[in-house]
PDB file of N, CA, C and O in Angstrom:
ATOM      1  N   MET A   1       3.327  17.420 -20.166  1.00  0.00           N
ATOM      2  CA  MET A   1       4.807  17.123 -20.960  1.00  0.00           C
ATOM      3  C   MET A   1       5.576  16.941 -19.838  1.00  0.00           C
ATOM      4  O   MET A   1       5.629  17.741 -19.082  1.00  0.00           O
ATOM      5  N   PHE A   2       6.493  15.931 -19.866  1.00  0.00           N
ATOM      6  CA  PHE A   2       7.808  15.647 -18.793  1.00  0.00           C
ATOM      7  C   PHE A   2       9.358  16.354 -19.970  1.00  0.00           C
ATOM      8  O   PHE A   2       9.062  15.992 -21.223  1.00  0.00           O
ATOM      9  N   LEU A   3       9.533  16.859 -19.153  1.00  0.00           N
ATOM     10  CA  LEU A   3      10.771  18.003 -19.709  1.00  0.00           C
ATOM     11  C   LEU A   3      11.932  17.565 -18.952  1.00  0.00           C
ATOM     12  O   LEU A   3      12.300  18.249 -17.701  1.00  0.00           O
ATOM     13  N   ASP A   4      12.855  17.257 -19.347  1.00  0.00           N
ATOM     14  CA  ASP A   4      14.570  16.871 -18.902  1.00  0.00           C
ATOM     15  C   ASP A   4      14.927  18.614 -19.356  1.00  0.00           C
ATOM     16  O   ASP A   4      14.615  19.748 -19.746  1.00  0.00           O
ATOM     17  N   ILE A   5      15.944  19.008 -17.719  1.00  0.00           N
ATOM     18  CA  ILE A   5      16.687  20.096 -17.813  1.00  0.00           C
ATOM     19  C   ILE A   5      17.654  19.949 -18.548  1.00  0.00           C
ATOM     20  O   ILE A   5      18.349  21.000 -19.243  1.00  0.00           O
ATOM     21  N   ASN A   6      18.495  18.898 -18.041  1.00  0.00           N
ATOM     22  CA  ASN A   6      19.571  18.784 -18.754  1.00  0.00           C
ATOM     23  C   ASN A   6      19.286  18.055 -20.409  1.00  0.00           C
ATOM     24  O   ASN A   6      19.194  16.925 -20.346  1.00  0.00           O
ATOM     25  N   MET A   7      19.393  18.836 -21.413  1.00  0.00           N
ATOM     26  CA  MET A   7      19.034  18.077 -23.073  1.00  0.00           C
ATOM     27  C   MET A   7      20.332  18.994 -23.667  1.00  0.00           C
ATOM     28  O   MET A   7      20.323  19.782 -23.637  1.00  0.00           O
ATOM     29  N   PRO A   8      20.613  18.133 -24.986  1.00  0.00           N
ATOM     30  CA  PRO A   8      21.419  18.484 -25.605  1.00  0.00           C
ATOM     31  C   PRO A   8      21.120  19.688 -26.443  1.00  0.00           C
ATOM     32  O   PRO A   8      19.814  19.394 -26.881  1.00  0.00           O
ATOM     33  N   GLU A   9      21.826  20.578 -26.848  1.00  0.00           N
ATOM     34  CA  GLU A   9      21.253  21.627 -28.413  1.00  0.00           C
ATOM     35  C   GLU A   9      20.351  22.608 -27.059  1.00  0.00           C
ATOM     36  O   GLU A   9      21.435  23.906 -27.427  1.00  0.00           O
ATOM     37  N   MET A  10      19.438  22.252 -26.245  1.00  0.00           N
ATOM     38  CA  MET A  10      18.722  23.576 -25.831  1.00  0.00           C
ATOM     39  C   MET A  10      18.358  22.432 -24.505  1.00  0.00           C
ATOM     40  O   MET A  10      17.822  21.913 -24.396  1.00  0.00           O
ATOM     41  N   ASN A  11      18.996  23.118 -23.265  1.00  0.00           N
ATOM     42  CA  ASN A  11      18.151  22.659 -22.165  1.00  0.00           C
ATOM     43  C   ASN A  11      16.484  23.230 -21.945  1.00  0.00           C
ATOM     44  O   ASN A  11      16.030  23.844 -22.440  1.00  0.00           O
ATOM     45  N   GLY A  12      16.094  22.626 -20.897  1.00  0.00           N
ATOM     46  CA  GLY A  12      14.923  22.558 -20.527  1.00  0.00           C
ATOM     47  C   GLY A  12      14.154  24.214 -20.170  1.00  0.00           C
ATOM     48  O   GLY A  12      13.239  24.727 -20.710  1.00  0.00           O
ATOM     49  N   TRP A  13      15.356  24.952 -19.361  1.00  0.00           N
ATOM     50  CA  TRP A  13      15.133  26.190 -19.138  1.00  0.00           C
ATOM     51  C   TRP A  13      14.983  27.240 -20.914  1.00  0.00           C
ATOM     52  O   TRP A  13      14.147  27.988 -20.880  1.00  0.00           O
ATOM     53  N   GLN A  14      16.176  26.846 -21.203  1.00  0.00           N
ATOM     54  CA  GLN A  14      15.833  27.541 -22.630  1.00  0.00           C
ATOM     55  C   GLN A  14      14.699  27.612 -23.306  1.00  0.00           C
ATOM     56  O   GLN A  14      13.981  28.769 -24.104  1.00  0.00           O
ATOM     57  N   PHE A  15      14.332  26.263 -23.099  1.00  0.00           N
ATOM     58  CA  PHE A  15      12.685  26.066 -24.469  1.00  0.00           C
ATOM     59  C   PHE A  15      11.742  26.478 -23.624  1.00  0.00           C
ATOM     60  O   PHE A  15      10.931  26.803 -23.926  1.00  0.00           O
ATOM     61  N   LEU A  16      11.845  26.797 -22.006  1.00  0.00           N
ATOM     62  CA  LEU A  16      10.493  27.028 -21.675  1.00  0.00           C
ATOM     63  C   LEU A  16      10.972  28.227 -22.120  1.00  0.00           C
ATOM     64  O   LEU A  16       9.363  29.495 -22.302  1.00  0.00           O
ATOM     65  N   ASP A  17      11.836  29.203 -21.854  1.00  0.00           N
ATOM     66  CA  ASP A  17      12.022  30.231 -21.929  1.00  0.00           C
ATOM     67  C   ASP A  17      11.433  30.570 -23.046  1.00  0.00           C
ATOM     68  O   ASP A  17      10.440  31.936 -23.945  1.00  0.00           O
ATOM     69  N   ARG A  18      11.735  30.067 -24.624  1.00  0.00           N
ATOM     70  CA  ARG A  18      11.036  30.102 -25.747  1.00  0.00           C
ATOM     71  C   ARG A  18       9.668  29.586 -26.241  1.00  0.00           C
ATOM     72  O   ARG A  18       9.154  30.238 -27.264  1.00  0.00           O
ATOM     73  N   MET A  19       9.403  28.979 -25.179  1.00  0.00           N
ATOM     74  CA  MET A  19       8.025  29.065 -25.450  1.00  0.00           C
ATOM     75  C   MET A  19       6.663  29.345 -24.887  1.00  0.00           C
ATOM     76  O   MET A  19       5.948  29.435 -25.001  1.00  0.00           O
ATOM     77  N   GLN A  20       7.433  30.311 -23.392  1.00  0.00           N
ATOM     78  CA  GLN A  20       6.965  31.261 -22.410  1.00  0.00           C
ATOM     79  C   GLN A  20       5.299  32.124 -23.347  1.00  0.00           C
ATOM     80  O   GLN A  20       4.359  32.608 -23.104  1.00  0.00           O
ATOM     81  N   PRO A  21       6.215  32.598 -24.705  1.00  0.00           N
ATOM     82  CA  PRO A  21       5.438  33.615 -25.097  1.00  0.00           C
ATOM     83  C   PRO A  21       3.940  33.442 -26.028  1.00  0.00           C
ATOM     84  O   PRO A  21       3.180  33.969 -25.806  1.00  0.00           O
ATOM     85  N   ILE A  22       4.267  31.681 -26.304  1.00  0.00           N
ATOM     86  CA  ILE A  22       3.083  31.502 -26.746  1.00  0.00           C
ATOM     87  C   ILE A  22       2.694  29.983 -25.927  1.00  0.00           C
ATOM     88  O   ILE A  22       1.334  29.711 -26.724  1.00  0.00           O
ATOM     89  N   ILE A  23       2.704  30.000 -24.844  1.00  0.00           N
ATOM     90  CA  ILE A  23       1.760  29.048 -23.767  1.00  0.00           C
ATOM     91  C   ILE A  23       1.102  29.578 -23.220  1.00  0.00           C
ATOM     92  O   ILE A  23       1.565  30.422 -22.992  1.00  0.00           O
ATOM     93  N   LYS A  24       0.196  28.826 -22.657  1.00  0.00           N
ATOM     94  CA  LYS A  24      -0.762  29.640 -21.913  1.00  0.00           C
ATOM     95  C   LYS A  24      -0.607  28.360 -20.547  1.00  0.00           C
ATOM     96  O   LYS A  24      -0.870  26.816 -21.000  1.00  0.00           O
ATOM     97  N   PRO A  25      -0.312  28.364 -19.325  1.00  0.00           N
ATOM     98  CA  PRO A  25       0.031  28.173 -18.891  1.00  0.00           C
ATOM     99  C   PRO A  25      -1.264  27.202 -18.246  1.00  0.00           C
ATOM    100  O   PRO A  25      -1.201  25.984 -17.754  1.00  0.00           O
ATOM    101  N   LEU A  26      -2.576  27.742 -18.187  1.00  0.00           N
ATOM    102  CA  LEU A  26      -3.651  26.556 -17.956  1.00  0.00           C
ATOM    103  C   LEU A  26      -3.900  25.573 -18.878  1.00  0.00           C
ATOM    104  O   LEU A  26      -3.974  24.691 -18.414  1.00  0.00           O
ATOM    105  N   ASN A  27      -3.102  25.238 -20.463  1.00  0.00           N
ATOM    106  CA  ASN A  27      -3.011  24.703 -21.487  1.00  0.00           C
ATOM    107  C   ASN A  27      -2.009  23.988 -21.576  1.00  0.00           C
ATOM    108  O   ASN A  27      -2.126  22.733 -21.837  1.00  0.00           O
ATOM    109  N   PHE A  28      -1.231  24.132 -20.815  1.00  0.00           N
ATOM    110  CA  PHE A  28       0.298  23.692 -20.892  1.00  0.00           C
ATOM    111  C   PHE A  28       0.934  23.600 -19.675  1.00  0.00           C
ATOM    112  O   PHE A  28       1.525  23.886 -18.834  1.00  0.00           O
ATOM    113  N   LYS A  29       0.896  22.391 -19.452  1.00  0.00           N
ATOM    114  CA  LYS A  29       1.523  21.264 -18.459  1.00  0.00           C
ATOM    115  C   LYS A  29       2.673  20.824 -18.398  1.00  0.00           C
ATOM    116  O   LYS A  29       3.018  20.054 -19.129  1.00  0.00           O
ATOM    117  N   VAL A  30       3.628  21.064 -17.422  1.00  0.00           N
ATOM    118  CA  VAL A  30       4.992  20.691 -17.361  1.00  0.00           C
ATOM    119  C   VAL A  30       5.177  19.731 -16.020  1.00  0.00           C
ATOM    120  O   VAL A  30       5.383  20.438 -15.042  1.00  0.00           O
ATOM    121  N   TYR A  31       6.193  19.131 -16.174  1.00  0.00           N
ATOM    122  CA  TYR A  31       6.427  17.904 -14.959  1.00  0.00           C
ATOM    123  C   TYR A  31       8.058  17.822 -15.555  1.00  0.00           C
ATOM    124  O   TYR A  31       8.490  17.055 -16.897  1.00  0.00           O
ATOM    125  N   LEU A  32       9.228  18.875 -14.616  1.00  0.00           N
ATOM    126  CA  LEU A  32      10.270  19.109 -15.042  1.00  0.00           C
ATOM    127  C   LEU A  32      11.183  17.706 -14.359  1.00  0.00           C
ATOM    128  O   LEU A  32      11.124  17.793 -12.825  1.00  0.00           O
ATOM    129  N   LEU A  33      11.903  17.013 -15.140  1.00  0.00           N
ATOM    130  CA  LEU A  33      12.663  15.931 -14.803  1.00  0.00           C
ATOM    131  C   LEU A  33      13.874  16.064 -14.989  1.00  0.00           C
ATOM    132  O   LEU A  33      14.228  16.933 -15.843  1.00  0.00           O
ATOM    133  N   THR A  34      14.718  15.488 -13.890  1.00  0.00           N
ATOM    134  CA  THR A  34      15.774  15.939 -13.772  1.00  0.00           C
ATOM    135  C   THR A  34      17.219  15.489 -12.769  1.00  0.00           C
ATOM    136  O   THR A  34      16.330  14.951 -11.902  1.00  0.00           O
ATOM    137  N   SER A  35      18.683  15.087 -12.986  1.00  0.00           N
ATOM    138  CA  SER A  35      19.147  14.424 -11.677  1.00  0.00           C
ATOM    139  C   SER A  35      19.824  15.534 -11.205  1.00  0.00           C
ATOM    140  O   SER A  35      20.458  14.827 -10.190  1.00  0.00           O
ATOM    141  N   SER A  36      19.239  16.934 -11.007  1.00  0.00           N
ATOM    142  CA  SER A  36      19.670  17.822 -10.519  1.00  0.00           C
ATOM    143  C   SER A  36      18.709  17.585  -9.426  1.00  0.00           C
ATOM    144  O   SER A  36      17.716  17.134  -8.907  1.00  0.00           O
ATOM    145  N   THR A  37      19.259  17.552  -8.134  1.00  0.00           N
ATOM    146  CA  THR A  37      19.173  18.008  -6.715  1.00  0.00           C
ATOM    147  C   THR A  37      19.104  19.592  -6.243  1.00  0.00           C
ATOM    148  O   THR A  37      19.202  19.659  -5.047  1.00  0.00           O
ATOM    149  N   SER A  38      19.700  20.674  -7.170  1.00  0.00           N
ATOM    150  CA  SER A  38      20.130  21.884  -6.425  1.00  0.00           C
ATOM    151  C   SER A  38      18.474  22.811  -5.664  1.00  0.00           C
ATOM    152  O   SER A  38      17.528  22.483  -7.158  1.00  0.00           O
ATOM    153  N   GLU A  39      18.455  23.108  -5.109  1.00  0.00           N
ATOM    154  CA  GLU A  39      17.622  23.828  -4.352  1.00  0.00           C
ATOM    155  C   GLU A  39      17.938  25.299  -5.109  1.00  0.00           C
ATOM    156  O   GLU A  39      16.184  25.284  -5.333  1.00  0.00           O
ATOM    157  N   GLN A  40      18.746  25.645  -6.071  1.00  0.00           N
ATOM    158  CA  GLN A  40      18.919  26.862  -7.048  1.00  0.00           C
ATOM    159  C   GLN A  40      17.526  26.221  -8.011  1.00  0.00           C
ATOM    160  O   GLN A  40      16.685  27.018  -8.708  1.00  0.00           O
ATOM    161  N   GLU A  41      17.767  25.537  -8.301  1.00  0.00           N
ATOM    162  CA  GLU A  41      16.718  24.943  -9.571  1.00  0.00           C
ATOM    163  C   GLU A  41      15.468  24.869  -9.686  1.00  0.00           C
ATOM    164  O   GLU A  41      14.463  24.893 -10.311  1.00  0.00           O
ATOM    165  N   LYS A  42      14.839  23.762  -8.065  1.00  0.00           N
ATOM    166  CA  LYS A  42      14.147  24.000  -7.644  1.00  0.00           C
ATOM    167  C   LYS A  42      12.875  25.427  -7.468  1.00  0.00           C
ATOM    168  O   LYS A  42      11.836  25.288  -7.806  1.00  0.00           O
ATOM    169  N   ARG A  43      13.996  26.631  -6.977  1.00  0.00           N
ATOM    170  CA  ARG A  43      13.584  27.416  -6.411  1.00  0.00           C
ATOM    171  C   ARG A  43      13.047  27.867  -7.780  1.00  0.00           C
ATOM    172  O   ARG A  43      12.300  28.780  -8.297  1.00  0.00           O
ATOM    173  N   LYS A  44      14.042  27.705  -9.280  1.00  0.00           N
ATOM    174  CA  LYS A  44      13.788  28.649 -10.402  1.00  0.00           C
ATOM    175  C   LYS A  44      12.293  28.107 -10.943  1.00  0.00           C
ATOM    176  O   LYS A  44      11.764  28.627 -11.651  1.00  0.00           O
ATOM    177  N   SER A  45      12.363  26.891 -11.048  1.00  0.00           N
ATOM    178  CA  SER A  45      10.893  25.928 -11.586  1.00  0.00           C
ATOM    179  C   SER A  45       9.624  26.556 -11.222  1.00  0.00           C
ATOM    180  O   SER A  45       8.336  26.637 -11.559  1.00  0.00           O
ATOM    181  N   GLU A  46      10.270  27.758  -9.627  1.00  0.00           N
ATOM    182  CA  GLU A  46       8.610  27.933  -9.504  1.00  0.00           C
ATOM    183  C   GLU A  46       8.194  29.352 -10.097  1.00  0.00           C
ATOM    184  O   GLU A  46       7.022  29.819  -9.853  1.00  0.00           O
ATOM    185  N   ASP A  47       9.450  29.776 -10.884  1.00  0.00           N
ATOM    186  CA  ASP A  47       8.728  31.318 -11.866  1.00  0.00           C
ATOM    187  C   ASP A  47       8.054  30.496 -13.002  1.00  0.00           C
ATOM    188  O   ASP A  47       7.669  31.773 -13.688  1.00  0.00           O
ATOM    189  N   TYR A  48       8.506  29.504 -13.148  1.00  0.00           N
ATOM    190  CA  TYR A  48       6.662  28.809 -14.326  1.00  0.00           C
ATOM    191  C   TYR A  48       6.218  28.613 -13.731  1.00  0.00           C
ATOM    192  O   TYR A  48       5.495  27.584 -13.218  1.00  0.00           O
ATOM    193  N   LYS A  49       4.875  29.064 -14.386  1.00  0.00           N
ATOM    194  CA  LYS A  49       3.487  29.129 -14.442  1.00  0.00           C
ATOM    195  C   LYS A  49       3.084  27.613 -14.680  1.00  0.00           C
ATOM    196  O   LYS A  49       2.391  26.797 -14.575  1.00  0.00           O
ATOM    197  N   CYS A  50       3.273  27.018 -15.560  1.00  0.00           N
ATOM    198  CA  CYS A  50       3.132  25.867 -16.455  1.00  0.00           C
ATOM    199  C   CYS A  50       3.773  25.007 -15.733  1.00  0.00           C
ATOM    200  O   CYS A  50       3.650  23.737 -15.823  1.00  0.00           O
ATOM    201  N   ILE A  51       4.983  24.741 -14.630  1.00  0.00           N
ATOM    202  CA  ILE A  51       5.603  24.052 -13.934  1.00  0.00           C
ATOM    203  C   ILE A  51       4.886  23.127 -12.875  1.00  0.00           C
ATOM    204  O   ILE A  51       4.690  24.028 -11.785  1.00  0.00           O
ATOM    205  N   LEU A  52       4.169  22.140 -13.150  1.00  0.00           N
ATOM    206  CA  LEU A  52       3.064  21.359 -11.740  1.00  0.00           C
ATOM    207  C   LEU A  52       4.615  20.861 -10.739  1.00  0.00           C
ATOM    208  O   LEU A  52       3.892  20.917  -9.757  1.00  0.00           O
ATOM    209  N   GLN A  53       5.367  20.218 -11.351  1.00  0.00           N
ATOM    210  CA  GLN A  53       6.214  19.579 -10.498  1.00  0.00           C
ATOM    211  C   GLN A  53       7.582  19.442 -10.547  1.00  0.00           C
ATOM    212  O   GLN A  53       8.021  19.091 -12.058  1.00  0.00           O
ATOM    213  N   PHE A  54       8.504  19.599  -9.785  1.00  0.00           N
ATOM    214  CA  PHE A  54       9.729  19.220  -9.942  1.00  0.00           C
ATOM    215  C   PHE A  54      10.462  17.677  -9.990  1.00  0.00           C
ATOM    216  O   PHE A  54       9.770  17.654  -8.453  1.00  0.00           O
ATOM    217  N   ILE A  55      10.271  17.400 -10.438  1.00  0.00           N
ATOM    218  CA  ILE A  55      11.227  15.688 -10.417  1.00  0.00           C
ATOM    219  C   ILE A  55      12.511  15.145 -10.473  1.00  0.00           C
ATOM    220  O   ILE A  55      12.619  15.344 -11.796  1.00  0.00           O
ATOM    221  N   SER A  56      13.014  14.792  -9.540  1.00  0.00           N
ATOM    222  CA  SER A  56      14.392  14.332  -9.525  1.00  0.00           C
ATOM    223  C   SER A  56      14.270  13.029 -10.105  1.00  0.00           C
ATOM    224  O   SER A  56      13.499  12.147  -9.802  1.00  0.00           O
ATOM    225  N   LYS A  57      15.497  12.500 -11.173  1.00  0.00           N
ATOM    226  CA  LYS A  57      15.717  11.360 -11.102  1.00  0.00           C
ATOM    227  C   LYS A  57      16.631  10.323 -10.229  1.00  0.00           C
ATOM    228  O   LYS A  57      17.339  11.191  -9.502  1.00  0.00           O
ATOM    229  N   PRO A  58      16.328   9.306 -10.313  1.00  0.00           N
ATOM    230  CA  PRO A  58      15.602   8.334 -11.372  1.00  0.00           C
ATOM    231  C   PRO A  58      14.206   8.570 -10.739  1.00  0.00           C
ATOM    232  O   PRO A  58      13.443   8.624  -9.506  1.00  0.00           O
ATOM    233  N   ILE A  59      12.720   8.378 -11.628  1.00  0.00           N
ATOM    234  CA  ILE A  59      11.433   8.884 -11.153  1.00  0.00           C
ATOM    235  C   ILE A  59      11.420   6.736 -10.664  1.00  0.00           C
ATOM    236  O   ILE A  59      11.493   6.379 -11.612  1.00  0.00           O
ATOM    237  N   SER A  60      10.587   7.379  -9.536  1.00  0.00           N
ATOM    238  CA  SER A  60       9.978   5.884  -9.619  1.00  0.00           C
ATOM    239  C   SER A  60       8.469   5.344  -9.292  1.00  0.00           C
ATOM    240  O   SER A  60       7.847   6.758 -10.573  1.00  0.00           O
ATOM    241  N   LYS A  61       7.823   4.616  -9.849  1.00  0.00           N
ATOM    242  CA  LYS A  61       6.722   4.149 -10.391  1.00  0.00           C
ATOM    243  C   LYS A  61       5.586   5.118  -9.296  1.00  0.00           C
ATOM    244  O   LYS A  61       4.393   5.522  -9.811  1.00  0.00           O
ATOM    245  N   GLU A  62       5.971   4.882  -8.396  1.00  0.00           N
ATOM    246  CA  GLU A  62       4.900   5.910  -7.438  1.00  0.00           C
ATOM    247  C   GLU A  62       4.516   7.078  -7.626  1.00  0.00           C
ATOM    248  O   GLU A  62       3.571   7.980  -7.862  1.00  0.00           O
ATOM    249  N   ASN A  63       5.472   7.482  -8.118  1.00  0.00           N
ATOM    250  CA  ASN A  63       5.746   9.325  -9.134  1.00  0.00           C
ATOM    251  C   ASN A  63       4.879   9.022 -10.091  1.00  0.00           C
ATOM    252  O   ASN A  63       4.070  10.313 -10.471  1.00  0.00           O
ATOM    253  N   ILE A  64       5.466   7.935 -10.726  1.00  0.00           N
ATOM    254  CA  ILE A  64       4.361   8.383 -12.308  1.00  0.00           C
ATOM    255  C   ILE A  64       3.216   8.199 -12.179  1.00  0.00           C
ATOM    256  O   ILE A  64       2.255   8.736 -12.601  1.00  0.00           O
ATOM    257  N   LEU A  65       2.544   7.211 -10.864  1.00  0.00           N
ATOM    258  CA  LEU A  65       1.336   6.930 -11.010  1.00  0.00           C
ATOM    259  C   LEU A  65       0.882   8.659 -10.518  1.00  0.00           C
ATOM    260  O   LEU A  65      -0.672   8.431 -10.504  1.00  0.00           O
ATOM    261  N   ARG A  66       1.430   8.888  -9.292  1.00  0.00           N
ATOM    262  CA  ARG A  66       0.775  10.546  -8.991  1.00  0.00           C
ATOM    263  C   ARG A  66       0.871  11.398  -9.945  1.00  0.00           C
ATOM    264  O   ARG A  66      -0.693  11.923 -10.019  1.00  0.00           O
ATOM    265  N   VAL A  67       1.806  11.668 -10.851  1.00  0.00           N
ATOM    266  CA  VAL A  67       1.334  12.094 -12.004  1.00  0.00           C
ATOM    267  C   VAL A  67       0.144  11.716 -12.848  1.00  0.00           C
ATOM    268  O   VAL A  67      -0.427  12.513 -13.416  1.00  0.00           O
ATOM    269  N   LYS A  68       0.198  10.285 -13.356  1.00  0.00           N
ATOM    270  CA  LYS A  68      -1.081   9.858 -13.657  1.00  0.00           C
ATOM    271  C   LYS A  68      -2.525  10.340 -13.543  1.00  0.00           C
ATOM    272  O   LYS A  68      -3.213  10.887 -13.758  1.00  0.00           O
ATOM    273  N   GLU A  69      -2.529  10.337 -11.994  1.00  0.00           N
ATOM    274  CA  GLU A  69      -3.761  10.553 -11.326  1.00  0.00           C
ATOM    275  C   GLU A  69      -4.470  12.171 -11.366  1.00  0.00           C
ATOM    276  O   GLU A  69      -5.408  12.392 -11.670  1.00  0.00           O
ATOM    277  N   GLU A  70      -2.882  13.125 -11.233  1.00  0.00           N
ATOM    278  CA  GLU A  70      -3.290  14.012 -11.633  1.00  0.00           C
ATOM    279  C   GLU A  70      -3.670  14.764 -12.522  1.00  0.00           C
ATOM    280  O   GLU A  70      -4.247  15.539 -12.768  1.00  0.00           O
ATOM    281  N   PHE A  71      -2.930  14.044 -13.673  1.00  0.00           N
ATOM    282  CA  PHE A  71      -3.438  14.398 -14.998  1.00  0.00           C
ATOM    283  C   PHE A  71      -4.785  14.503 -15.092  1.00  0.00           C
ATOM    284  O   PHE A  71      -5.382  15.008 -16.133  1.00  0.00           O
ATOM    285  N   PHE A  72      -5.173  13.204 -14.664  1.00  0.00           N
ATOM    286  CA  PHE A  72      -7.074  12.839 -15.175  1.00  0.00           C
ATOM    287  C   PHE A  72      -7.479  13.429 -14.393  1.00  0.00           C
ATOM    288  O   PHE A  72      -9.060  13.413 -14.561  1.00  0.00           O
ATOM    289  N   THR A  73      -7.098  14.254 -14.037  1.00  0.00           N
ATOM    290  CA  THR A  73      -7.926  15.631 -13.233  1.00  0.00           C
ATOM    291  C   THR A  73      -8.618  17.069 -13.514  1.00  0.00           C
ATOM    292  O   THR A  73      -8.848  17.467 -12.969  1.00  0.00           O
ATOM    293  N   PHE A  74      -7.300  16.385 -14.922  1.00  0.00           N
ATOM    294  CA  PHE A  74      -7.783  18.202 -15.289  1.00  0.00           C
ATOM    295  C   PHE A  74      -8.822  17.877 -16.067  1.00  0.00           C
ATOM    296  O   PHE A  74      -8.767  17.483 -16.825  1.00  0.00           O
TER     297      PHE A  74
END
């Protein structure tokens, strides 16, 4: 799943907090997309076992290809 931190209605952190009780990190993988370059948010992402990577926008073609390669190794 690609998940943006800054979304209307509910941000990415709120979404993950609500999903945490029902998801299994081994079966639910998240690539966190954000326009933020905050080190604090990068560190916060490490608290979620389901987050595979913190990706800052704009996302590059190389980053998408790397995600694709990682995804198909599961």
